[in-house]
Amino acid sequence: MDYTWPSVYFAYLFFALMFALAVFFFLKTVRDGYWGKNGEDIKFRMLEDDGDRRSHE
């Protein structure tokens, strides 16, 4: 019995799954607006919220 083919099928299945997940999350970030001209606004909003939280301590 040749055990090469199951490992090859598993490897290609794994690569396809990782590629599909990468494309899925990329499309999700495009849909949520992370790649537009205002894509980094969320970062600045988070930093402003963090600064507000520290000033109340």
PDB file of N, CA and C in Angstrom:
ATOM      1  N   MET A   1       0.849  -1.188   0.000  1.00  0.00           N
ATOM      2  CA  MET A   1       0.000   0.000   0.000  1.00  0.00           C
ATOM      3  C   MET A   1       0.892   1.249   0.000  1.00  0.00           C
ATOM      4  N   ASP A   2       0.541   2.172  -0.842  1.00  0.00           N
ATOM      5  CA  ASP A   2       1.317   3.407  -0.971  1.00  0.00           C
ATOM      6  C   ASP A   2       0.738   4.465  -0.030  1.00  0.00           C
ATOM      7  N   TYR A   3       1.543   4.926   0.914  1.00  0.00           N
ATOM      8  CA  TYR A   3       1.078   5.923   1.891  1.00  0.00           C
ATOM      9  C   TYR A   3       1.403   7.350   1.472  1.00  0.00           C
ATOM     10  N   THR A   4       1.929   7.523   0.278  1.00  0.00           N
ATOM     11  CA  THR A   4       2.286   8.863  -0.181  1.00  0.00           C
ATOM     12  C   THR A   4       1.049   9.686  -0.505  1.00  0.00           C
ATOM     13  N   TRP A   5       0.080   9.088  -1.193  1.00  0.00           N
ATOM     14  CA  TRP A   5      -1.074   9.858  -1.662  1.00  0.00           C
ATOM     15  C   TRP A   5      -1.923  10.437  -0.532  1.00  0.00           C
ATOM     16  N   PRO A   6      -2.198   9.719   0.568  1.00  0.00           N
ATOM     17  CA  PRO A   6      -2.975  10.363   1.637  1.00  0.00           C
ATOM     18  C   PRO A   6      -2.295  11.608   2.203  1.00  0.00           C
ATOM     19  N   SER A   7      -0.987  11.578   2.337  1.00  0.00           N
ATOM     20  CA  SER A   7      -0.300  12.760   2.859  1.00  0.00           C
ATOM     21  C   SER A   7      -0.318  13.897   1.845  1.00  0.00           C
ATOM     22  N   VAL A   8      -0.243  13.568   0.546  1.00  0.00           N
ATOM     23  CA  VAL A   8      -0.324  14.602  -0.487  1.00  0.00           C
ATOM     24  C   VAL A   8      -1.712  15.210  -0.495  1.00  0.00           C
ATOM     25  N   TYR A   9      -2.748  14.381  -0.424  1.00  0.00           N
ATOM     26  CA  TYR A   9      -4.117  14.899  -0.382  1.00  0.00           C
ATOM     27  C   TYR A   9      -4.331  15.769   0.848  1.00  0.00           C
ATOM     28  N   PHE A  10      -3.818  15.322   1.980  1.00  0.00           N
ATOM     29  CA  PHE A  10      -3.954  16.108   3.205  1.00  0.00           C
ATOM     30  C   PHE A  10      -3.240  17.448   3.071  1.00  0.00           C
ATOM     31  N   ALA A  11      -2.051  17.449   2.496  1.00  0.00           N
ATOM     32  CA  ALA A  11      -1.296  18.695   2.339  1.00  0.00           C
ATOM     33  C   ALA A  11      -2.042  19.667   1.433  1.00  0.00           C
ATOM     34  N   TYR A  12      -2.538  19.181   0.294  1.00  0.00           N
ATOM     35  CA  TYR A  12      -3.276  20.068  -0.608  1.00  0.00           C
ATOM     36  C   TYR A  12      -4.584  20.532   0.015  1.00  0.00           C
ATOM     37  N   LEU A  13      -5.253  19.676   0.756  1.00  0.00           N
ATOM     38  CA  LEU A  13      -6.474  20.074   1.458  1.00  0.00           C
ATOM     39  C   LEU A  13      -6.166  21.150   2.495  1.00  0.00           C
ATOM     40  N   PHE A  14      -5.077  20.976   3.220  1.00  0.00           N
ATOM     41  CA  PHE A  14      -4.675  21.961   4.220  1.00  0.00           C
ATOM     42  C   PHE A  14      -4.327  23.292   3.560  1.00  0.00           C
ATOM     43  N   PHE A  15      -3.562  23.260   2.478  1.00  0.00           N
ATOM     44  CA  PHE A  15      -3.207  24.497   1.768  1.00  0.00           C
ATOM     45  C   PHE A  15      -4.450  25.188   1.225  1.00  0.00           C
ATOM     46  N   ALA A  16      -5.378  24.427   0.671  1.00  0.00           N
ATOM     47  CA  ALA A  16      -6.617  25.011   0.143  1.00  0.00           C
ATOM     48  C   ALA A  16      -7.441  25.628   1.264  1.00  0.00           C
ATOM     49  N   LEU A  17      -7.494  24.961   2.406  1.00  0.00           N
ATOM     50  CA  LEU A  17      -8.233  25.492   3.549  1.00  0.00           C
ATOM     51  C   LEU A  17      -7.601  26.788   4.053  1.00  0.00           C
ATOM     52  N   MET A  18      -6.288  26.826   4.175  1.00  0.00           N
ATOM     53  CA  MET A  18      -5.611  28.044   4.629  1.00  0.00           C
ATOM     54  C   MET A  18      -5.791  29.186   3.624  1.00  0.00           C
ATOM     55  N   PHE A  19      -5.735  28.879   2.335  1.00  0.00           N
ATOM     56  CA  PHE A  19      -5.946  29.894   1.306  1.00  0.00           C
ATOM     57  C   PHE A  19      -7.375  30.420   1.360  1.00  0.00           C
ATOM     58  N   ALA A  20      -8.341  29.519   1.519  1.00  0.00           N
ATOM     59  CA  ALA A  20      -9.742  29.934   1.594  1.00  0.00           C
ATOM     60  C   ALA A  20      -9.985  30.815   2.819  1.00  0.00           C
ATOM     61  N   LEU A  21      -9.390  30.471   3.941  1.00  0.00           N
ATOM     62  CA  LEU A  21      -9.548  31.300   5.142  1.00  0.00           C
ATOM     63  C   LEU A  21      -8.896  32.663   4.963  1.00  0.00           C
ATOM     64  N   ALA A  22      -7.738  32.704   4.325  1.00  0.00           N
ATOM     65  CA  ALA A  22      -7.073  33.986   4.081  1.00  0.00           C
ATOM     66  C   ALA A  22      -7.917  34.868   3.171  1.00  0.00           C
ATOM     67  N   VAL A  23      -8.474  34.293   2.117  1.00  0.00           N
ATOM     68  CA  VAL A  23      -9.333  35.063   1.207  1.00  0.00           C
ATOM     69  C   VAL A  23     -10.591  35.516   1.932  1.00  0.00           C
ATOM     70  N   PHE A  24     -11.173  34.650   2.755  1.00  0.00           N
ATOM     71  CA  PHE A  24     -12.376  35.005   3.509  1.00  0.00           C
ATOM     72  C   PHE A  24     -12.119  36.199   4.422  1.00  0.00           C
ATOM     73  N   PHE A  25     -11.041  36.148   5.202  1.00  0.00           N
ATOM     74  CA  PHE A  25     -10.770  37.243   6.127  1.00  0.00           C
ATOM     75  C   PHE A  25     -10.343  38.509   5.393  1.00  0.00           C
ATOM     76  N   PHE A  26      -9.664  38.372   4.254  1.00  0.00           N
ATOM     77  CA  PHE A  26      -9.332  39.543   3.453  1.00  0.00           C
ATOM     78  C   PHE A  26     -10.601  40.217   2.944  1.00  0.00           C
ATOM     79  N   LEU A  27     -11.523  39.424   2.403  1.00  0.00           N
ATOM     80  CA  LEU A  27     -12.777  40.002   1.909  1.00  0.00           C
ATOM     81  C   LEU A  27     -13.600  40.599   3.043  1.00  0.00           C
ATOM     82  N   LYS A  28     -13.520  39.993   4.223  1.00  0.00           N
ATOM     83  CA  LYS A  28     -14.239  40.540   5.378  1.00  0.00           C
ATOM     84  C   LYS A  28     -13.666  41.899   5.776  1.00  0.00           C
ATOM     85  N   THR A  29     -12.352  42.051   5.736  1.00  0.00           N
ATOM     86  CA  THR A  29     -11.761  43.345   6.078  1.00  0.00           C
ATOM     87  C   THR A  29     -12.050  44.384   5.006  1.00  0.00           C
ATOM     88  N   VAL A  30     -12.117  43.962   3.739  1.00  0.00           N
ATOM     89  CA  VAL A  30     -12.479  44.902   2.669  1.00  0.00           C
ATOM     90  C   VAL A  30     -13.907  45.378   2.879  1.00  0.00           C
ATOM     91  N   ARG A  31     -14.801  44.465   3.200  1.00  0.00           N
ATOM     92  CA  ARG A  31     -16.204  44.811   3.417  1.00  0.00           C
ATOM     93  C   ARG A  31     -16.371  45.734   4.623  1.00  0.00           C
ATOM     94  N   ASP A  32     -15.581  45.527   5.662  1.00  0.00           N
ATOM     95  CA  ASP A  32     -15.683  46.356   6.864  1.00  0.00           C
ATOM     96  C   ASP A  32     -14.977  47.692   6.719  1.00  0.00           C
ATOM     97  N   GLY A  33     -14.266  47.909   5.629  1.00  0.00           N
ATOM     98  CA  GLY A  33     -13.679  49.207   5.348  1.00  0.00           C
ATOM     99  C   GLY A  33     -12.271  49.416   5.856  1.00  0.00           C
ATOM    100  N   TYR A  34     -11.541  48.359   6.145  1.00  0.00           N
ATOM    101  CA  TYR A  34     -10.182  48.514   6.655  1.00  0.00           C
ATOM    102  C   TYR A  34      -9.174  48.879   5.573  1.00  0.00           C
ATOM    103  N   TRP A  35      -9.527  48.778   4.296  1.00  0.00           N
ATOM    104  CA  TRP A  35      -8.595  49.038   3.206  1.00  0.00           C
ATOM    105  C   TRP A  35      -8.882  50.352   2.506  1.00  0.00           C
ATOM    106  N   GLY A  36      -9.849  51.116   2.967  1.00  0.00           N
ATOM    107  CA  GLY A  36     -10.166  52.389   2.338  1.00  0.00           C
ATOM    108  C   GLY A  36      -9.259  53.498   2.827  1.00  0.00           C
ATOM    109  N   LYS A  37      -9.583  54.722   2.419  1.00  0.00           N
ATOM    110  CA  LYS A  37      -8.737  55.850   2.823  1.00  0.00           C
ATOM    111  C   LYS A  37      -8.885  56.162   4.311  1.00  0.00           C
ATOM    112  N   ASN A  38      -9.977  55.739   4.931  1.00  0.00           N
ATOM    113  CA  ASN A  38     -10.175  55.946   6.368  1.00  0.00           C
ATOM    114  C   ASN A  38      -9.927  54.655   7.140  1.00  0.00           C
ATOM    115  N   GLY A  39      -9.104  53.790   6.608  1.00  0.00           N
ATOM    116  CA  GLY A  39      -8.895  52.475   7.194  1.00  0.00           C
ATOM    117  C   GLY A  39      -8.230  52.489   8.556  1.00  0.00           C
ATOM    118  N   GLU A  40      -7.464  53.527   8.875  1.00  0.00           N
ATOM    119  CA  GLU A  40      -6.761  53.550  10.150  1.00  0.00           C
ATOM    120  C   GLU A  40      -7.479  54.388  11.200  1.00  0.00           C
ATOM    121  N   ASP A  41      -8.680  54.853  10.900  1.00  0.00           N
ATOM    122  CA  ASP A  41      -9.428  55.631  11.882  1.00  0.00           C
ATOM    123  C   ASP A  41      -9.721  54.834  13.141  1.00  0.00           C
ATOM    124  N   ILE A  42      -9.971  53.538  12.988  1.00  0.00           N
ATOM    125  CA  ILE A  42     -10.264  52.709  14.153  1.00  0.00           C
ATOM    126  C   ILE A  42      -9.071  52.671  15.107  1.00  0.00           C
ATOM    127  N   LYS A  43      -7.856  52.693  14.568  1.00  0.00           N
ATOM    128  CA  LYS A  43      -6.663  52.677  15.416  1.00  0.00           C
ATOM    129  C   LYS A  43      -6.582  53.954  16.238  1.00  0.00           C
ATOM    130  N   PHE A  44      -6.826  55.087  15.594  1.00  0.00           N
ATOM    131  CA  PHE A  44      -6.751  56.351  16.317  1.00  0.00           C
ATOM    132  C   PHE A  44      -7.877  56.475  17.334  1.00  0.00           C
ATOM    133  N   ARG A  45      -9.051  55.934  17.003  1.00  0.00           N
ATOM    134  CA  ARG A  45     -10.155  55.963  17.961  1.00  0.00           C
ATOM    135  C   ARG A  45      -9.807  55.115  19.176  1.00  0.00           C
ATOM    136  N   MET A  46      -9.175  53.958  18.952  1.00  0.00           N
ATOM    137  CA  MET A  46      -8.773  53.106  20.059  1.00  0.00           C
ATOM    138  C   MET A  46      -7.727  53.809  20.927  1.00  0.00           C
ATOM    139  N   LEU A  47      -6.765  54.482  20.291  1.00  0.00           N
ATOM    140  CA  LEU A  47      -5.736  55.179  21.058  1.00  0.00           C
ATOM    141  C   LEU A  47      -6.329  56.341  21.843  1.00  0.00           C
ATOM    142  N   GLU A  48      -7.309  57.044  21.272  1.00  0.00           N
ATOM    143  CA  GLU A  48      -7.972  58.123  22.006  1.00  0.00           C
ATOM    144  C   GLU A  48      -8.738  57.571  23.193  1.00  0.00           C
ATOM    145  N   ASP A  49      -9.443  56.444  23.000  1.00  0.00           N
ATOM    146  CA  ASP A  49     -10.170  55.827  24.106  1.00  0.00           C
ATOM    147  C   ASP A  49      -9.208  55.382  25.191  1.00  0.00           C
ATOM    148  N   ASP A  50      -8.054  54.848  24.811  1.00  0.00           N
ATOM    149  CA  ASP A  50      -7.063  54.410  25.785  1.00  0.00           C
ATOM    150  C   ASP A  50      -6.527  55.605  26.565  1.00  0.00           C
ATOM    151  N   GLY A  51      -6.306  56.720  25.902  1.00  0.00           N
ATOM    152  CA  GLY A  51      -5.836  57.922  26.584  1.00  0.00           C
ATOM    153  C   GLY A  51      -6.880  58.481  27.531  1.00  0.00           C
ATOM    154  N   ASP A  52      -8.149  58.421  27.143  1.00  0.00           N
ATOM    155  CA  ASP A  52      -9.220  58.879  28.032  1.00  0.00           C
ATOM    156  C   ASP A  52      -9.317  58.002  29.262  1.00  0.00           C
ATOM    157  N   ARG A  53      -9.130  56.719  29.089  1.00  0.00           N
ATOM    158  CA  ARG A  53      -9.230  55.798  30.206  1.00  0.00           C
ATOM    159  C   ARG A  53      -8.101  56.039  31.205  1.00  0.00           C
ATOM    160  N   ARG A  54      -6.906  56.334  30.720  1.00  0.00           N
ATOM    161  CA  ARG A  54      -5.777  56.566  31.625  1.00  0.00           C
ATOM    162  C   ARG A  54      -5.920  57.883  32.381  1.00  0.00           C
ATOM    163  N   SER A  55      -6.581  58.860  31.777  1.00  0.00           N
ATOM    164  CA  SER A  55      -6.708  60.143  32.454  1.00  0.00           C
ATOM    165  C   SER A  55      -7.706  60.077  33.602  1.00  0.00           C
ATOM    166  N   HIS A  56      -8.558  59.044  33.623  1.00  0.00           N
ATOM    167  CA  HIS A  56      -9.553  58.923  34.688  1.00  0.00           C
ATOM    168  C   HIS A  56      -9.038  58.125  35.873  1.00  0.00           C
ATOM    169  N   GLU A  57      -7.842  57.594  35.778  1.00  0.00           N
ATOM    170  CA  GLU A  57      -7.330  56.766  36.878  1.00  0.00           C
ATOM    171  C   GLU A  57      -6.848  57.607  38.030  1.00  0.00           C
TER     172      GLU A  57
END
